[in-house]
């Protein structure tokens, strides 16, 4: 139920995996569009085994309860990015044993079923909140996540909401606040921005779309996280020794950022940057990577920084520490200009 | 004067451009190291035409004044990332007409002359603050920046400090505060992090190093910026209608982030993402870019997101909107799995 990006993508993915899927939406146009791209058939009135509610976050609880009441034995899950309110509504309905919460954490926000793709969830975390449901119901929802090749994580709804406030909702608002503070600057001032500001504010370009609903539903955890962030910034602001306060905050941030997983669930390895000046012309990046590959060096990560006023980009190749020096020498021998990291 | 990363890099770059350079440091070891990599000769006691003070920010004002007093006609510049305090000290010394402030905005922080490279400044903004100095003195400092291929921007010292508080100093602290707020989470919670959190907190991995000195020197502008950020987050925190407050903040952030220059000084073009699932194996990224090049599509930007638990990465190619659909079809025809953006 729900034929937006998430609903249609689930439909496409499950049908590709051989499942029998029907799709519906309160908006007949959206429903028709989703059906036309093959995301599911028209409902035929018979009771489904599993109902997946892909409604906007603010509507999820009501649609989940309606589905639990409409079908006496179907298992119902949803995909809303705040799990507590839906779980509480399902429990209050008396049908909580047939409700399992889901949060497939698909990547960047786009919307509408035209952007739908069956592999939207592949290799992305898919949180499952069992709540009052028995293992058989959880297994049914898990099989959806697995069919779509999501990365299943079981969590308590409350813990999920507290976690996403800190890893997603509050960072979005902090990035927007950093961007909003640029409002006093001239265009020339803003042009002093380096890669650091670009990184911090990248998600500030997001559409407000669902964030208003998410903030309303996850208000308590969001406010607790904002309080934490505000208190840390206030401590710097009001410190007698601002230098010591800054050192303390940055040290605490460093400890936490080291816990964000990098490759394969491990703590981010210590990669070494090799920054190359790449003319902003077609084919140059490919030529660079071809030269890198010829020296048998694997690139762990790659970032590109465009120069504001010159037709070159600074491409940073992140490699294992043991490879950096030899790579730099080899690239220079190939005629590349390697800049300091 | 000063043989750390910046001083030694300037020395290397200017010597490569044919300049005659001497280098000194209060630490004889650092001075010897810089000289051994060819960053400059030993001072011979004669008056230089131009003195470049590359001391740590907290020491810059004193070293600049000492240089102005030691040499009766040399032009003196410095490279400190906060310009007001040095300019005021130079003016108070009575020799302000021979002082021109510089802020070469070299990329990511590393330190020590062993990391020095003459092209550290190439294609990066190099701010010049003329202050009381005549055009001839400004021209001398401009010639340094141009020899090192920096991107010269003339600004008032006060305006510079206000700008860097907003584009650099406060964003660093906000990123650290977002990271520090992860402290209450378990490792499993933190593993829900997506690319958004990774972007926002990337600079939170910085060493505190100079940030304490920078915050102390630029306290006023930094506190004003933190006040702006804190006030925006407080508005969300305390709003009767948190959804409306979130929408307002995100909308204001979007307007400002659109002003951060992308390529060639223009406002960032609207690029379209094409996200490809790339197995985490040597050579696969190169194979992808080879296929892209075969379809005559230029990549405007490229980002890589590693999956926390699976041996694949999601590589996003940013291309001009008109190229995206055809590129996606072509890559799929080549056997690539294109994920939703």
XYZ file of C-alpha atoms in Angstrom:
682
model
C 0.000 0.000 0.000
C 1.597 3.215 -1.236
C 2.962 3.665 -4.749
C 5.664 6.276 -4.235
C 9.379 5.670 -4.695
C 9.713 3.183 -1.842
C 6.501 1.277 -2.460
C 7.065 0.994 -6.202
C 10.709 0.002 -5.704
C 9.695 -2.761 -3.286
C 7.078 -3.944 -5.771
C 9.539 -4.000 -8.657
C 12.185 -5.785 -6.593
C 9.844 -8.429 -5.180
C 8.303 -9.159 -8.568
C 11.779 -9.521 -10.032
C 12.424 -12.048 -7.257
C 9.327 -13.994 -8.321
C 6.853 -12.786 -5.704
C 3.211 -12.122 -6.414
C 2.587 -8.428 -5.653
C -0.415 -6.097 -5.773
C 0.022 -2.342 -5.372
C -2.467 0.355 -4.400
C -2.414 4.024 -3.481
C -4.943 6.588 -2.246
C -3.936 8.563 -5.344
C -5.285 6.679 -8.404
C -2.735 8.389 -10.656
C 0.231 7.222 -8.565
C -1.298 3.742 -8.426
C -1.720 3.643 -12.197
C 1.823 4.867 -12.785
C 3.307 2.255 -10.455
C 1.294 -0.471 -12.142
C 2.397 0.717 -15.578
C 6.060 0.275 -14.671
C 5.369 -3.237 -13.419
C 5.514 -2.618 -9.686
C 2.478 -4.768 -8.983
C -0.980 -5.903 -10.083
C -4.325 -4.455 -9.040
C -5.578 -5.785 -5.692
C -8.209 -8.499 -6.280
C -9.874 -8.270 -2.858
C -8.423 -11.496 -1.462
C -6.444 -11.311 1.771
C -2.691 -10.924 1.238
C -0.163 -12.865 3.330
C 1.856 -9.742 3.940
C 0.956 -6.038 3.685
C 3.759 -3.529 3.229
C 2.656 0.009 4.101
C 4.772 2.524 2.177
C 2.873 5.676 3.140
C 4.459 9.003 4.132
C 5.756 8.918 7.749
C 2.904 11.000 9.168
C 0.272 8.654 7.684
C 2.016 5.329 8.381
C 0.454 4.609 11.792
C -3.122 5.098 10.565
C -2.604 3.045 7.414
C -0.937 0.232 9.377
C -3.833 0.081 11.871
C -6.383 0.138 9.040
C -4.607 -2.765 7.338
C -4.430 -4.759 10.590
C -8.162 -4.223 11.050
C -9.083 -4.949 7.440
C -7.238 -8.284 7.209
C -7.653 -10.718 10.104
C -4.476 -12.752 9.552
C -2.113 -10.795 7.289
C 1.240 -9.717 8.671
C 1.683 -5.965 8.307
C 4.923 -4.017 8.071
C 5.723 -0.437 7.103
C 8.754 1.496 5.936
C 8.492 4.745 7.913
C 11.761 6.234 9.112
C 10.454 6.746 12.665
C 9.356 3.480 14.268
C 8.057 4.234 17.788
C 4.743 5.926 16.890
C 3.764 3.197 14.409
C 4.638 0.435 16.881
C 2.590 2.113 19.625
C -0.406 2.528 17.315
C -0.220 -1.132 16.239
C -0.040 -2.272 19.863
C -2.956 -0.017 20.841
C -5.050 -1.552 18.049
C -4.812 -4.941 19.752
C -3.241 -6.507 16.642
C 0.391 -5.792 17.586
C 1.365 -9.463 17.226
C 0.854 -9.155 13.448
C 2.864 -5.926 13.090
C 6.619 -5.811 12.440
C 8.301 -2.451 11.824
C 10.733 -1.949 8.959
C 13.036 0.887 8.038
C 14.779 0.283 4.740
C 17.462 2.989 4.731
C 17.611 3.716 1.021
C 20.111 6.309 -0.086
C 19.555 9.852 -1.206
C 16.080 11.250 -1.419
C 14.276 11.330 -4.687
C 10.582 10.709 -4.939
C 7.874 9.334 -7.148
C 7.523 5.912 -8.668
C 9.220 6.992 -11.918
C 12.510 6.896 -9.992
C 11.686 3.452 -8.584
C 14.183 0.645 -8.985
C 14.059 -2.825 -7.555
C 17.602 -2.594 -6.258
C 17.057 0.608 -4.272
C 17.689 -1.341 -1.065
C 20.607 -3.475 -2.102
C 23.526 -3.302 0.339
C 21.703 -0.680 2.432
C 20.701 -1.228 6.069
C 17.147 -2.545 6.505
C 16.119 -2.203 10.143
C 13.510 -4.615 11.503
C 11.726 -3.851 14.794
C 9.989 -7.022 16.006
C 7.973 -5.420 18.792
C 5.294 -7.867 20.024
C 5.434 -10.040 16.919
C 6.437 -13.726 17.043
C 9.431 -15.046 15.140
C 7.235 -16.328 12.276
C 6.029 -12.779 11.531
C 9.541 -11.378 11.804
C 10.768 -14.074 9.405
C 8.158 -13.033 6.828
C 9.358 -9.427 6.902
C 12.973 -10.532 6.944
C 12.323 -12.490 3.754
C 11.223 -9.231 2.065
C 14.426 -7.484 3.092
C 16.493 -10.440 1.976
C 14.713 -10.701 -1.377
C 15.648 -7.062 -1.950
C 19.226 -7.770 -0.797
C 19.045 -5.321 2.086
C 21.381 -5.576 5.012
C 19.055 -6.704 7.871
C 19.552 -5.269 11.367
C 17.120 -6.108 14.193
C 16.584 -3.330 16.710
C 14.105 -2.130 19.283
C 11.868 0.666 17.910
C 12.883 3.102 20.635
C 16.583 2.386 20.098
C 16.110 2.808 16.346
C 14.504 6.214 16.770
C 17.217 7.385 19.170
C 19.898 6.176 16.754
C 18.488 7.762 13.590
C 18.033 11.059 15.439
C 21.811 11.050 15.937
C 23.030 9.524 12.668
C 20.515 11.187 10.363
C 17.902 13.673 11.609
C 20.064 15.992 13.743
C 23.021 15.933 11.287
C 20.608 17.118 8.573
C 19.549 20.090 10.710
C 23.113 20.881 11.794
C 24.221 20.898 8.153
C 21.328 23.214 7.289
C 22.224 25.522 10.190
C 25.879 25.699 9.071
C 24.680 26.549 5.564
C 22.157 29.102 6.831
C 24.974 30.898 8.682
C 26.532 31.729 5.295
C 23.663 34.165 4.778
C 25.681 37.169 5.992
C 28.490 36.606 3.477
C 29.079 38.084 0.018
C 29.578 35.826 -2.991
C 33.344 36.472 -2.801
C 33.400 35.425 0.861
C 31.492 32.232 0.102
C 34.023 31.455 -2.651
C 36.629 30.857 0.087
C 34.784 27.608 0.829
C 36.974 24.537 0.716
C 36.165 20.856 0.609
C 35.403 20.840 4.343
C 32.416 23.173 4.013
C 31.249 21.370 0.880
C 31.250 18.065 2.772
C 29.499 19.448 5.851
C 26.759 21.166 3.849
C 26.185 18.618 1.065
C 22.967 17.293 2.638
C 21.811 20.851 3.307
C 20.822 20.823 -0.378
C 18.088 18.248 0.453
C 14.448 19.045 -0.130
C 12.647 19.717 3.157
C 10.022 17.168 2.040
C 9.673 14.456 4.649
C 11.960 16.091 7.223
C 9.088 18.071 8.732
C 7.100 14.864 9.290
C 10.147 13.018 10.589
C 10.945 15.789 13.077
C 7.367 15.831 14.322
C 7.282 12.050 14.810
C 10.761 11.767 16.329
C 10.629 15.014 18.258
C 11.846 13.688 21.591
C 14.975 11.935 20.318
C 15.693 14.785 17.916
C 15.437 17.410 20.649
C 17.721 15.356 22.915
C 20.303 15.205 20.143
C 19.990 18.909 19.338
C 20.442 19.620 23.056
C 23.687 17.628 22.989
C 24.963 19.525 19.945
C 23.839 22.927 21.245
C 25.432 22.265 24.656
C 28.757 21.405 23.032
C 28.692 24.581 20.919
C 27.605 26.661 23.940
C 30.538 25.262 25.930
C 32.910 26.582 23.274
C 31.054 29.869 23.011
C 31.164 30.558 26.733
C 34.510 29.047 27.682
C 37.006 31.203 29.553
C 39.665 29.361 27.577
C 38.092 28.917 24.144
C 41.197 27.129 22.864
C 40.912 24.410 25.508
C 37.183 24.058 24.859
C 37.794 23.654 21.112
C 40.479 21.036 21.710
C 38.142 19.106 23.999
C 35.251 19.159 21.510
C 37.399 18.180 18.534
C 39.021 15.343 20.525
C 35.605 13.987 21.526
C 34.369 14.269 17.946
C 37.441 12.430 16.657
C 36.791 9.499 19.011
C 33.226 9.165 17.758
C 33.893 9.651 14.070
C 36.389 6.791 14.272
C 33.438 4.538 15.173
C 31.567 5.194 11.919
C 32.082 2.021 9.914
C 33.952 2.247 6.664
C 34.421 -0.802 4.518
C 32.872 -4.124 5.489
C 31.676 -3.161 8.931
C 35.132 -2.520 10.308
C 36.287 0.773 11.687
C 37.563 2.931 8.849
C 41.087 1.979 7.951
C 43.747 4.592 7.989
C 43.971 5.463 4.337
C 46.549 7.854 2.979
C 45.540 10.561 0.497
C 47.410 11.138 -2.756
C 46.071 14.324 -4.376
C 46.548 14.785 -8.098
C 45.899 17.888 -10.176
C 43.614 16.748 -12.978
C 42.752 19.115 -15.843
C 39.019 19.523 -16.142
C 38.790 17.817 -19.538
C 36.981 14.696 -20.713
C 38.993 11.537 -20.248
C 41.603 12.848 -17.819
C 40.147 11.101 -14.777
C 40.055 7.860 -16.719
C 43.667 8.372 -17.800
C 44.637 8.892 -14.172
C 42.913 5.734 -12.984
C 44.444 3.794 -15.849
C 47.889 4.889 -14.695
C 47.032 4.015 -11.101
C 45.862 0.557 -12.131
C 49.065 0.001 -14.098
C 50.941 0.325 -10.814
C 48.727 -2.309 -9.140
C 47.413 0.071 -6.509
C 43.833 -0.308 -5.318
C 41.874 2.870 -4.674
C 39.969 2.646 -1.403
C 38.124 5.889 -1.920
C 38.209 8.839 -4.289
C 37.141 12.443 -3.856
C 37.143 15.299 -6.362
C 37.452 18.974 -5.469
C 36.844 21.482 -8.232
C 38.872 24.664 -8.194
C 36.577 27.701 -8.037
C 38.436 29.741 -10.628
C 40.714 27.429 -12.570
C 39.936 24.681 -15.040
C 41.477 21.934 -12.930
C 40.206 19.598 -10.269
C 42.077 18.162 -7.318
C 41.407 14.430 -7.291
C 42.321 12.695 -4.062
C 42.999 8.977 -4.215
C 42.784 7.272 -0.820
C 45.119 4.282 -0.726
C 46.660 1.996 1.873
C 49.522 3.803 3.652
C 52.149 1.407 2.249
C 51.182 2.279 -1.340
C 51.096 6.067 -1.154
C 54.717 7.001 -1.634
C 55.385 4.626 -4.507
C 52.139 5.683 -6.180
C 53.052 9.335 -5.929
C 56.464 8.708 -7.492
C 54.990 6.572 -10.243
C 52.323 9.153 -11.101
C 54.908 11.929 -11.202
C 57.005 9.779 -13.509
C 53.883 9.508 -15.707
C 53.720 13.291 -15.856
C 50.965 13.893 -13.287
C 51.247 16.798 -10.908
C 50.751 15.470 -7.424
C 49.670 18.128 -4.937
C 50.126 17.947 -1.224
C 47.251 16.211 0.518
C 60.693 32.387 8.689
C 59.136 29.117 9.850
C 60.040 25.736 8.380
C 56.853 23.741 8.902
C 54.614 22.468 6.121
C 53.587 25.889 4.851
C 56.977 27.585 5.125
C 58.845 24.692 3.530
C 56.233 24.360 0.763
C 56.523 28.076 -0.056
C 60.318 27.741 -0.097
C 60.226 24.730 -2.414
C 57.715 26.365 -4.735
C 59.515 29.699 -4.967
C 62.902 28.046 -5.561
C 61.336 25.944 -8.292
C 60.132 29.233 -9.809
C 63.707 30.553 -9.749
C 63.536 32.706 -6.631
C 66.392 33.054 -4.172
C 65.102 31.807 -0.803
C 66.533 31.461 2.694
C 64.659 29.549 5.390
C 64.954 29.665 9.174
C 63.065 28.327 12.175
C 63.291 28.731 15.939
C 63.688 24.938 16.001
C 67.135 24.098 14.516
C 65.970 20.565 13.669
C 63.004 21.803 11.624
C 65.261 24.341 9.933
C 67.837 21.673 9.032
C 65.149 19.334 7.710
C 63.621 22.039 5.517
C 67.031 22.941 4.165
C 67.818 19.286 3.439
C 64.741 18.982 1.203
C 65.773 22.094 -0.677
C 63.263 24.550 0.738
C 65.867 27.325 1.111
C 69.425 28.282 1.980
C 70.726 29.420 5.356
C 70.169 33.144 6.011
C 73.393 35.079 5.347
C 72.541 38.151 7.476
C 71.776 40.468 4.545
C 68.374 42.141 4.418
C 65.814 40.227 2.364
C 63.435 42.033 -0.017
C 60.502 40.087 1.322
C 60.000 38.172 4.577
C 57.312 35.465 4.699
C 56.377 34.570 8.262
C 55.070 31.008 8.394
C 54.781 30.663 12.170
C 51.867 29.042 14.015
C 48.848 31.395 14.194
C 49.349 32.317 17.855
C 52.977 33.371 17.230
C 52.467 35.121 13.878
C 51.875 38.657 15.195
C 55.027 38.685 17.343
C 57.226 37.242 14.609
C 55.848 39.717 12.048
C 56.550 42.678 14.335
C 60.056 41.359 15.110
C 60.776 41.045 11.374
C 59.444 44.559 10.663
C 61.719 45.907 13.412
C 64.758 43.876 12.398
C 64.732 44.902 8.710
C 64.188 48.566 7.913
C 62.899 48.196 4.348
C 61.796 44.569 3.799
C 58.171 43.892 3.029
C 56.729 41.391 5.504
C 53.821 39.026 4.989
C 52.521 36.052 6.954
C 50.313 33.052 6.313
C 48.210 32.877 9.478
C 44.591 31.832 9.009
C 43.287 34.713 11.155
C 44.296 38.108 9.790
C 42.912 40.815 12.124
C 45.263 40.342 15.106
C 48.412 40.288 12.927
C 47.308 43.396 11.005
C 46.603 45.260 14.258
C 50.010 44.306 15.695
C 51.778 45.428 12.514
C 49.948 48.763 12.561
C 50.703 49.274 16.275
C 54.411 48.701 15.557
C 54.443 51.785 13.332
C 55.655 49.737 10.356
C 52.212 48.828 9.017
C 52.993 50.218 5.561
C 55.451 47.340 5.024
C 53.051 44.600 6.185
C 50.642 42.769 3.873
C 48.580 39.880 5.253
C 48.299 36.569 3.391
C 46.152 33.539 3.907
C 47.027 30.756 1.505
C 44.125 28.342 1.955
C 45.928 25.059 1.374
C 43.814 21.955 1.551
C 43.662 19.349 4.217
C 45.801 19.570 7.305
C 49.005 17.675 7.502
C 52.078 19.100 9.160
C 55.830 19.135 9.097
C 58.194 19.976 6.259
C 58.494 16.322 5.199
C 55.006 16.696 3.721
C 55.997 19.937 1.991
C 55.370 20.333 -1.705
C 55.861 23.363 -3.873
C 52.439 23.001 -5.414
C 50.547 22.952 -2.131
C 48.887 26.250 -3.074
C 48.133 25.654 -6.697
C 44.511 26.406 -7.616
C 43.675 27.180 -3.971
C 42.462 30.593 -2.771
C 45.282 32.840 -1.542
C 43.777 35.786 0.335
C 45.744 39.047 0.442
C 44.848 41.733 3.003
C 46.537 44.992 1.978
C 45.812 46.928 5.151
C 47.912 50.129 5.248
C 50.401 48.922 2.638
C 50.865 50.678 -0.716
C 50.276 48.935 -4.033
C 54.013 48.207 -4.495
C 54.071 46.103 -1.309
C 50.846 44.349 -2.247
C 52.309 43.575 -5.682
C 55.356 41.943 -4.079
C 53.164 39.603 -2.047
C 50.876 39.002 -4.996
C 53.920 37.868 -6.984
C 54.568 35.177 -4.353
C 51.005 33.900 -4.622
C 51.190 33.958 -8.414
C 54.540 32.171 -8.485
C 52.910 29.424 -6.437
C 49.881 29.463 -8.772
C 47.459 30.366 -6.012
C 44.115 31.929 -6.772
C 44.555 35.516 -5.442
C 41.625 37.210 -3.660
C 42.053 40.655 -2.063
C 39.989 41.225 1.064
C 39.864 43.375 4.153
C 41.311 41.567 7.198
C 38.105 41.928 9.198
C 35.968 40.645 6.328
C 38.367 37.732 5.876
C 38.089 36.735 9.520
C 34.298 36.993 9.465
C 34.177 34.874 6.296
C 36.511 32.093 7.456
C 34.578 31.838 10.737
C 31.540 30.903 8.629
C 33.105 28.847 5.846
C 35.714 27.049 7.936
C 36.016 27.546 11.711
C 32.365 27.142 12.794
C 31.684 24.282 10.313
C 34.621 22.401 11.876
C 33.100 22.770 15.348
C 29.584 21.911 14.157
C 30.914 18.742 12.497
C 32.734 17.827 15.721
C 29.562 18.446 17.755
C 27.497 16.224 15.426
C 30.144 13.507 15.794
C 30.356 13.953 19.582
C 26.578 13.385 19.811
C 27.142 9.818 18.561
C 28.699 9.090 21.955
C 25.474 7.670 23.391
C 25.100 5.079 20.608
C 26.182 1.439 20.422
C 28.399 0.238 17.574
C 25.311 -1.313 15.922
C 23.477 2.027 16.110
C 26.421 3.878 14.592
C 26.483 1.346 11.745
C 23.163 2.818 10.519
C 25.200 5.818 9.338
C 24.734 6.664 5.689
C 26.654 8.880 3.330
C 25.020 11.990 4.813
C 26.575 11.500 8.241
C 29.905 10.532 6.686
C 29.944 13.784 4.707
C 28.925 15.961 7.643
C 31.505 14.459 9.988
C 34.453 13.942 7.625
C 36.335 16.993 8.944
C 35.542 15.941 12.516
C 38.437 13.508 12.044
C 40.842 16.492 11.929
C 43.564 16.870 14.525
C 42.706 19.630 17.021
C 46.187 21.089 16.312
C 45.845 24.680 15.205
C 42.093 24.930 15.809
C 42.587 25.995 19.436
C 44.850 28.859 18.325
C 42.514 29.817 15.502
C 39.496 29.911 17.819
C 41.366 32.062 20.313
C 42.470 34.537 17.630
C 39.139 34.644 15.800
C 36.953 34.366 18.883
C 34.573 37.204 18.080
C 33.659 36.133 14.544
C 33.541 32.473 15.611
C 31.199 33.212 18.528
C 28.927 35.270 16.264
C 28.726 32.349 13.851
C 28.124 29.809 16.619
C 25.364 32.087 17.938
C 23.731 31.999 14.506
C 23.917 28.208 14.332
C 22.798 27.709 17.940
C 19.866 30.115 17.460
C 18.685 28.185 14.389
C 18.868 24.862 16.245
C 17.162 26.387 19.317
C 14.343 27.641 17.085
C 13.711 24.059 15.956
C 14.077 22.702 19.465
C 11.559 25.102 20.970
C 9.087 25.480 18.118
C 5.415 24.840 18.812
C 5.276 23.421 15.296
C 8.600 21.612 14.923
C 7.705 20.547 11.379
C 7.296 24.139 10.216
C 10.530 25.148 11.954
C 12.415 22.322 10.254
C 11.022 23.274 6.855
C 12.057 26.887 7.410
C 15.617 25.987 8.447
C 16.126 23.521 5.597
C 14.769 26.026 3.060
C 17.138 28.727 4.309
C 20.067 26.291 4.250
C 19.217 25.250 0.686
C 19.324 28.859 -0.494
C 22.779 29.358 0.985
C 24.295 26.058 -0.073
C 23.371 26.925 -3.652
C 25.780 29.882 -3.374
C 28.840 27.688 -2.702
C 30.770 27.756 -5.971
C 31.233 24.531 -7.848
C 33.190 24.444 -11.040
C 34.896 27.540 -12.399
C 33.393 30.050 -10.005
C 29.842 29.509 -11.145
C 27.068 28.334 -8.949
C 27.043 24.551 -8.883
C 25.324 23.183 -11.929
C 22.459 20.843 -11.520
C 24.154 17.505 -12.007
C 22.253 14.254 -12.080
C 23.492 11.238 -10.133
C 23.863 7.790 -11.684
C 24.670 5.288 -8.928
C 26.374 2.046 -9.908
C 27.007 -1.009 -7.741
C 30.722 -1.690 -8.038
C 32.229 -4.857 -6.543
C 34.974 -3.993 -4.108
C 37.741 -5.538 -6.207
C 40.841 -4.068 -7.830
C 40.215 -2.670 -11.271
C 36.422 -2.484 -11.145
C 36.273 1.299 -10.773
C 38.626 1.660 -13.715
C 36.472 -0.713 -15.759
C 33.426 1.389 -14.938
C 35.084 4.648 -15.990
C 36.343 3.006 -19.159
C 32.788 2.040 -20.038
C 31.576 5.554 -19.199
C 34.245 7.113 -21.423
C 33.280 4.790 -24.278
C 29.864 6.442 -24.207
C 31.406 9.938 -24.438
C 29.957 11.065 -21.122
C 31.984 13.438 -18.962
C 31.908 12.861 -15.224
C 31.420 16.122 -13.349
C 31.943 14.589 -9.948
C 32.234 11.134 -8.436
C 31.496 9.850 -4.950
C 31.969 6.389 -3.487
C 29.953 4.942 -0.640
C 31.139 1.678 0.842
C 28.553 -0.777 2.067
C 29.022 -1.504 5.756
C 28.575 -5.254 5.507
C 28.842 -6.268 1.880
C 31.829 -6.363 -0.452
C 30.420 -3.779 -2.845
C 30.571 -0.023 -3.095
C 27.970 2.337 -4.479
C 29.753 4.639 -6.898
C 27.774 7.724 -7.868
C 28.682 9.433 -11.132
C 27.420 13.015 -11.364
C 26.723 13.928 -14.971
C 24.871 16.609 -16.885
C 21.109 15.960 -16.722
C 20.874 15.306 -20.465
C 23.383 12.435 -20.227
C 22.019 10.521 -17.266
C 19.340 8.369 -18.831
C 21.394 7.281 -21.819
C 24.372 6.581 -19.565
C 22.278 4.411 -17.282
C 20.951 2.382 -20.199
C 24.411 2.012 -21.697
C 25.943 0.869 -18.413
C 23.166 -1.629 -17.856
C 23.756 -2.946 -21.378
C 27.413 -3.362 -20.354
C 26.312 -5.520 -17.426
C 26.571 -2.946 -14.627
C 23.940 -2.839 -11.923
C 22.680 0.702 -11.688
C 21.063 1.462 -8.333
C 18.577 4.191 -7.633
C 20.250 7.495 -6.841
